[in-house]
Tab-separated table of C-alpha atoms and ligand atoms in Angstrom:
chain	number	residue	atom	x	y	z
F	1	UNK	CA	15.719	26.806	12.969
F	2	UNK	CA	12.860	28.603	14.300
F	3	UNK	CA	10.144	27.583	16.665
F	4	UNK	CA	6.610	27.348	16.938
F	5	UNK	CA	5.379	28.224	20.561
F	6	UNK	CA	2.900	26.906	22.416
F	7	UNK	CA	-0.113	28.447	22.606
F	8	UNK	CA	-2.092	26.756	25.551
F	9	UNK	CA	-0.947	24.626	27.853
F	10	UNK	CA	-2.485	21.490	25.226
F	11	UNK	CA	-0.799	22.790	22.617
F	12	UNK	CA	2.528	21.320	21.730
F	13	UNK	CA	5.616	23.312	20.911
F	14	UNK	CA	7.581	22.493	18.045
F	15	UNK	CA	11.346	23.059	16.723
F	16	UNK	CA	12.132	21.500	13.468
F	17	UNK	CA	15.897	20.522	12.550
F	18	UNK	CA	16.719	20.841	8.229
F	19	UNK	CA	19.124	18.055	6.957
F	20	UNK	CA	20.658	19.627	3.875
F	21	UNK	CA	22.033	16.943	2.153
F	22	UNK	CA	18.963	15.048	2.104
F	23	UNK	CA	16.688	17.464	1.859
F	24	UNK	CA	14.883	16.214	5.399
F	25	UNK	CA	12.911	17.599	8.261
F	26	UNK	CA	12.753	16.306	11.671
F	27	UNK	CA	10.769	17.650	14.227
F	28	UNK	CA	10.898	17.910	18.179
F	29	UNK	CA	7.450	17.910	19.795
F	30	UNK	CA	7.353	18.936	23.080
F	31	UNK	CA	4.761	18.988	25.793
F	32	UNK	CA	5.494	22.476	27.295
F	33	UNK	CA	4.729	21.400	31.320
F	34	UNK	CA	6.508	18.682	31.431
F	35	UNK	CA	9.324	18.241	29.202
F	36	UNK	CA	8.456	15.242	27.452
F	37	UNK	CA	9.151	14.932	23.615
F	38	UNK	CA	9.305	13.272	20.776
F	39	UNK	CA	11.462	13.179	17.939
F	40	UNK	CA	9.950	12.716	14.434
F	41	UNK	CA	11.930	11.105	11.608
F	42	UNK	CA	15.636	12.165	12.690
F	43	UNK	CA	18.475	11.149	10.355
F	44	UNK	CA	21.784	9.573	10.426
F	45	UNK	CA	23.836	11.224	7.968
F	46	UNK	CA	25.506	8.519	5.354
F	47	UNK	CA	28.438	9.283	2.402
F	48	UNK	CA	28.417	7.535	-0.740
F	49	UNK	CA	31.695	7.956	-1.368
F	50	UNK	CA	33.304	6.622	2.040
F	51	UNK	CA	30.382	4.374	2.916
F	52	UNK	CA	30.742	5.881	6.413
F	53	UNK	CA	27.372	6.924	9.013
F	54	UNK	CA	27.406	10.195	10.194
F	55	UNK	CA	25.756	10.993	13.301
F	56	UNK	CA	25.852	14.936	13.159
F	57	UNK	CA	22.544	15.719	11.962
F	58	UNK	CA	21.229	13.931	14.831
F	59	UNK	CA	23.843	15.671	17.613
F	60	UNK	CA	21.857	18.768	17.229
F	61	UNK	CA	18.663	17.382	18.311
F	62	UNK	CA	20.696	15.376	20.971
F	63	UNK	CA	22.163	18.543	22.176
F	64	UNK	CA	19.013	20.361	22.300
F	65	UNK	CA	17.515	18.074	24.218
F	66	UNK	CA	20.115	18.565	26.585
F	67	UNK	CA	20.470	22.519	26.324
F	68	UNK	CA	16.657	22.621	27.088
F	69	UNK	CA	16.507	19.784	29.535
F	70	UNK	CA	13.724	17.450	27.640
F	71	UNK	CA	12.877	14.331	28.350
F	72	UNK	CA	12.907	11.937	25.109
F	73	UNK	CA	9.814	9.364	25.558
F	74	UNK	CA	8.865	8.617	21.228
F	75	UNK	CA	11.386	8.486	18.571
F	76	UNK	CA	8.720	7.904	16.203
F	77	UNK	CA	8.777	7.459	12.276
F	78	UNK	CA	6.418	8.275	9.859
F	79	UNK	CA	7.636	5.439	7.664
F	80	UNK	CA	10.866	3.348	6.119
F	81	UNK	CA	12.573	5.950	4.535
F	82	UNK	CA	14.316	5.327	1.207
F	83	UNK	CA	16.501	8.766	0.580
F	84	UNK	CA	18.083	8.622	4.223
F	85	UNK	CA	19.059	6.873	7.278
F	86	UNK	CA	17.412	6.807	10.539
F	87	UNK	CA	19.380	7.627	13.584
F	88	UNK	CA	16.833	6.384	15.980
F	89	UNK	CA	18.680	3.279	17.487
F	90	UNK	CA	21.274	5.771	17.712
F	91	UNK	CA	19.003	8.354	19.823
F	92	UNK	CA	17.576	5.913	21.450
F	93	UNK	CA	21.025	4.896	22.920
F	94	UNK	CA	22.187	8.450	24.148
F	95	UNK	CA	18.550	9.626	25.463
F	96	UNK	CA	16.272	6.628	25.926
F	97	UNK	CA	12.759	6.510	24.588
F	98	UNK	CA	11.076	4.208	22.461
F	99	UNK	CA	10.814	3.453	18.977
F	100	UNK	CA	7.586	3.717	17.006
F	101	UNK	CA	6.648	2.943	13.816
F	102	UNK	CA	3.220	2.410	12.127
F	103	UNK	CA	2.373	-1.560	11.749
F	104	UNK	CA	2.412	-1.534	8.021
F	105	UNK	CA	6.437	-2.159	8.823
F	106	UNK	CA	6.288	-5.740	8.850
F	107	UNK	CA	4.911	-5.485	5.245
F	108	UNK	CA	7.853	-3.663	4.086
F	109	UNK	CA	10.214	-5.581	5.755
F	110	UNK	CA	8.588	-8.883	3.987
F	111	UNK	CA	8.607	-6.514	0.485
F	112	UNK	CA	12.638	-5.865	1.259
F	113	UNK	CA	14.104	-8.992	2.872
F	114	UNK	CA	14.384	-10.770	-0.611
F	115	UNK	CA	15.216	-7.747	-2.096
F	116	UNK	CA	18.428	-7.470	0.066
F	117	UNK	CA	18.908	-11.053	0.125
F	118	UNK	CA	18.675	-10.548	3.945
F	119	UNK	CA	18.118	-14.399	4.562
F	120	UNK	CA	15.394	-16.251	6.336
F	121	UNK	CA	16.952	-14.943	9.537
F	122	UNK	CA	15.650	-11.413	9.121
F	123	UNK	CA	12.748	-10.818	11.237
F	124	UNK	CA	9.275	-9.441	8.842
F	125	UNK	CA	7.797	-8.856	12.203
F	126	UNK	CA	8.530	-5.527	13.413
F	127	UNK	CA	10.128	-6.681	16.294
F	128	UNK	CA	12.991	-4.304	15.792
F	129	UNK	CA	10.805	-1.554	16.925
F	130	UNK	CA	9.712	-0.684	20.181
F	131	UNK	CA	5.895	-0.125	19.441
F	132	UNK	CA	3.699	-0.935	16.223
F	133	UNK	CA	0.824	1.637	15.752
F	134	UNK	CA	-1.973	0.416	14.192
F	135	UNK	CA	-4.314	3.066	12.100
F	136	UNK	CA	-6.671	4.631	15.295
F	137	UNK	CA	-3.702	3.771	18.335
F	138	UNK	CA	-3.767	7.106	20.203
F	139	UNK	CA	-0.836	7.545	22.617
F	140	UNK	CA	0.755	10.250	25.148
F	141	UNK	CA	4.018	12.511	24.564
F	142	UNK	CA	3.747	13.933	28.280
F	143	UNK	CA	-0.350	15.090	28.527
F	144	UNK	CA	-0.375	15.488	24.867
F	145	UNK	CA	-2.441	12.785	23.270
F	146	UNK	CA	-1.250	12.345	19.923
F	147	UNK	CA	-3.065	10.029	17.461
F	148	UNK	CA	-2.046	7.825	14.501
F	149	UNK	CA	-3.548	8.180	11.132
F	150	UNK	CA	-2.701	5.444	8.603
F	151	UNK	CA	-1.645	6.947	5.538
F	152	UNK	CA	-0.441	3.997	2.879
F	153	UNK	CA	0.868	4.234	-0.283
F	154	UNK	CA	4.063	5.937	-0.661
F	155	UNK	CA	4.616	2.836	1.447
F	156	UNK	CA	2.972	0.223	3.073
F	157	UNK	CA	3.780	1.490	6.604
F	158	UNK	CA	3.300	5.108	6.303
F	159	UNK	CA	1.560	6.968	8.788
F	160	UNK	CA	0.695	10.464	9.793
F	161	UNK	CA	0.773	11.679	13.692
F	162	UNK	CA	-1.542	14.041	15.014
F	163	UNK	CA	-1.158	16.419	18.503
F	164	UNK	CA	-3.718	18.769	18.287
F	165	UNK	CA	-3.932	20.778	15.413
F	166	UNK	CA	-0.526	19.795	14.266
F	167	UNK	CA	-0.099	17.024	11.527
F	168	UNK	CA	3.172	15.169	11.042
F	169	UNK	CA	2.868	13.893	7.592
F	170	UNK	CA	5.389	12.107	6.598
F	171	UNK	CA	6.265	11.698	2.890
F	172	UNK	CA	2.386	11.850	1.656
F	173	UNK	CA	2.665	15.217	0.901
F	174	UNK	CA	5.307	17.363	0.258
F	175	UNK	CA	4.974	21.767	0.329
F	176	UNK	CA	2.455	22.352	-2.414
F	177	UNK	CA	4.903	24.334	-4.744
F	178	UNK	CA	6.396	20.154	-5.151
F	179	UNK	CA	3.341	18.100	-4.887
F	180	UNK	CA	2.928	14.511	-3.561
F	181	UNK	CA	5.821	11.759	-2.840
F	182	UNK	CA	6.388	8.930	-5.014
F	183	UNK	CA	4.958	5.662	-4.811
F	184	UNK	CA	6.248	3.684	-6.795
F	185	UNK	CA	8.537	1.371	-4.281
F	186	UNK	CA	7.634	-2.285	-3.488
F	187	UNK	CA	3.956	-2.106	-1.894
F	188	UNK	CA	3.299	1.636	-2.672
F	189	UNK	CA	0.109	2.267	-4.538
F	190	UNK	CA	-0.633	5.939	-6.346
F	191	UNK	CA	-4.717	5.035	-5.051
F	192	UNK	CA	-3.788	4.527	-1.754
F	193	UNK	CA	-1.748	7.568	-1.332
F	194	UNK	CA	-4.864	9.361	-2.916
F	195	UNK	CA	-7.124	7.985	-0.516
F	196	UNK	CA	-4.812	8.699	2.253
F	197	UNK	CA	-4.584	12.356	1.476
F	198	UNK	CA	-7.752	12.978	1.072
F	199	UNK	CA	-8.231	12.145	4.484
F	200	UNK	CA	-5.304	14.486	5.522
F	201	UNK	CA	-7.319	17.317	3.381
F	202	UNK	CA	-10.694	16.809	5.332
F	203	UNK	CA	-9.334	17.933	8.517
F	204	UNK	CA	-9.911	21.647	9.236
F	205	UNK	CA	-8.645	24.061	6.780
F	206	UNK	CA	-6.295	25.791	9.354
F	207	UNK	CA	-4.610	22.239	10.284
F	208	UNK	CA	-1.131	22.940	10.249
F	209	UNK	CA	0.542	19.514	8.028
F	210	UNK	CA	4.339	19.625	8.630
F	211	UNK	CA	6.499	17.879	5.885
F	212	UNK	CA	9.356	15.142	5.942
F	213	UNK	CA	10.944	16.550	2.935
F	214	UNK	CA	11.698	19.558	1.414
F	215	UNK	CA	13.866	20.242	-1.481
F	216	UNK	CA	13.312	24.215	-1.842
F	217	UNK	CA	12.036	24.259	-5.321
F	218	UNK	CA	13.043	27.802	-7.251
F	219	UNK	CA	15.795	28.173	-5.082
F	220	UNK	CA	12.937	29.435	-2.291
F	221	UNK	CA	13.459	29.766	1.344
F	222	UNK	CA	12.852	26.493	3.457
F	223	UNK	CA	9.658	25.616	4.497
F	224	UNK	CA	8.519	22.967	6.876
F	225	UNK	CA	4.442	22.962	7.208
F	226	UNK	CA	0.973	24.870	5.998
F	227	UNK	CA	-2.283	24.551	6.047
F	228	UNK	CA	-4.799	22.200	4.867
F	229	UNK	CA	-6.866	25.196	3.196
F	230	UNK	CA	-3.111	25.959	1.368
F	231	UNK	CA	-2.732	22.272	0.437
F	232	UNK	CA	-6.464	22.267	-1.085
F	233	UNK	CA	-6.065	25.161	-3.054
F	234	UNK	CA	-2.310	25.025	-4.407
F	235	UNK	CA	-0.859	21.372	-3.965
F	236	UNK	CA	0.769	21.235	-7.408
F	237	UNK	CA	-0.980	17.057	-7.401
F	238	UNK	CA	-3.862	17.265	-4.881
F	239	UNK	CA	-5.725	20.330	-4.913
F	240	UNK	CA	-9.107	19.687	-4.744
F	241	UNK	CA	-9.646	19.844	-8.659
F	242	UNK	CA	-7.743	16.104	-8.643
F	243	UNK	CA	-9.900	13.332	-8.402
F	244	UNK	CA	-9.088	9.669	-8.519
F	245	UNK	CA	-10.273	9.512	-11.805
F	246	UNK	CA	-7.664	12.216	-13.155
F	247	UNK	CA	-4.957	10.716	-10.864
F	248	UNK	CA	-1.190	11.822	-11.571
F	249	UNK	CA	0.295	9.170	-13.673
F	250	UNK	CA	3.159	7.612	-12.353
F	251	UNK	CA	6.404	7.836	-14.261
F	252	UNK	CA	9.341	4.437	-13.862
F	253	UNK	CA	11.077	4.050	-10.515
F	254	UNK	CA	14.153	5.962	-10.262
F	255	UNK	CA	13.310	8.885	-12.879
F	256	UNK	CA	12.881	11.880	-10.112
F	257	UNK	CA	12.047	11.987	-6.717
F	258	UNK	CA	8.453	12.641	-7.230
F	259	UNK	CA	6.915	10.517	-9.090
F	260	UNK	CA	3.879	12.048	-9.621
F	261	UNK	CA	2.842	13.847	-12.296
F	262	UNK	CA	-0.046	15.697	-14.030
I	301	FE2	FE1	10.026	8.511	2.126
């Protein structure tokens, strides 16, 4: 772990937390006079082979929180996530806060229901989560005003928070050495995801983006954000010599994690 200090008293600080076995970044954002944070995308650890949850990778943030005093006000998620579990009803129930998610939920949840045979019972209405953010919503971790950005199409609901000068991306991009997530779920849409990240890559060049994923390609040391400028000159699928005409094509669900390729 290492972590990102504040700069001015509007800038957030950061401490990101690496879940191994799925490859997964969470982040703490913190407003530096008050205390107040959010936790981005934190995971419940799940095994395969005993079908049991796991709540350690989550414990750490918990305990930080603690060590350092915080106040939790957001567990907020950038989307459903496929690879993992989230541990935010669980974090929510040891620190308080609420649960955000972009609005584009209830879509998912209507795409899924059938698919699990979940039954007419299943709410498609979000109502499991604490606050829907439309694309625009702007709200407050502490002073910090952090604004949504709808980003669709590695699913329906994915969106991208902004504090400052720091962008939580979610899935729609991964480090540029591994490209761009897959779309190819129920509702995901390779266009979409374009369009999304091209609005990620106008922001200013020195925008730091910080990942949900990342699955050290080459065997390389872990890395959790860069810049815009580094995402428009090297992002192995969206540099800025892609355009939606020469779009990745998108290989069959369940071939690799990232579906798109050259
Ligand atoms: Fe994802």
């Amino acid at each position: 772990m290492f972590s990102l200090g504040a700069n001015s008293l509007t800038s957030p600080r950061i401490q990101h937390f690496y879940d191994a076995p799925t490859g997964t970044l969470s982040y703490v954002v913190v407003d530096p006079v008050g205390g107040s944070a959010a936790i981005i995308d934190c995971v419940l650890g799940f095994s395969m082979q005993s079908g049991r949850t796991d709540t350690a990778p989550s414990d750490v943030i918990i305990d930080y929180f603690r060590e350092h005093k915080l106040s939790l006000q957001w567990i907020l998620e950038t989307h459903a996530h496929a690879d993992h579990l989230s541990a935010a009803q669980y974090v929510k129930a040891e620190l308080g806060g609420s649960v955000g998610i972009g609005s584009g939920i209830r879509e998912v949840q209507a795409h899924f229901a059938p698919v699990f045979n979940l039954g007419k019972s299943f709410p498609v209405d979000g109502r499991q989560f604490d606050r829907l953010f439309d694309a625009g919503a702007v709200f407050h971790i502490g002073e910090l005003e952090c604004e949504v950005i709808a980003t669709p199409g590695h699913t329906n609901d994915s969106v991208s928070y902004r504090v400052g000068s720091h962008v939580f991306v979610g899935d729609s991009l991964f480090m540029p050495d591994f490209g761009t997530a897959r779309c190819d779920f129920p509702g995901g849409d390779a266009g979409s995801l374009y369009e999304s990240i091209r609005r990620l890559l106008e922001l200013a060049g020195d925008t730091q983006l910080y990942v949900c994923h990342d699955y050290l390609p080459g065997g390389r040391e872990l890395r959790c954000s860069c810049t815009v400028d580094e995402h428009r000159q090297h992002n192995l699928h969206m540099n800025e010599g892609v355009s939606k005409r020469n779009l990745p094509r998108c290989v069959p669900s369940g071939t690799q994690r990232s579906i798109c390729q050259r």
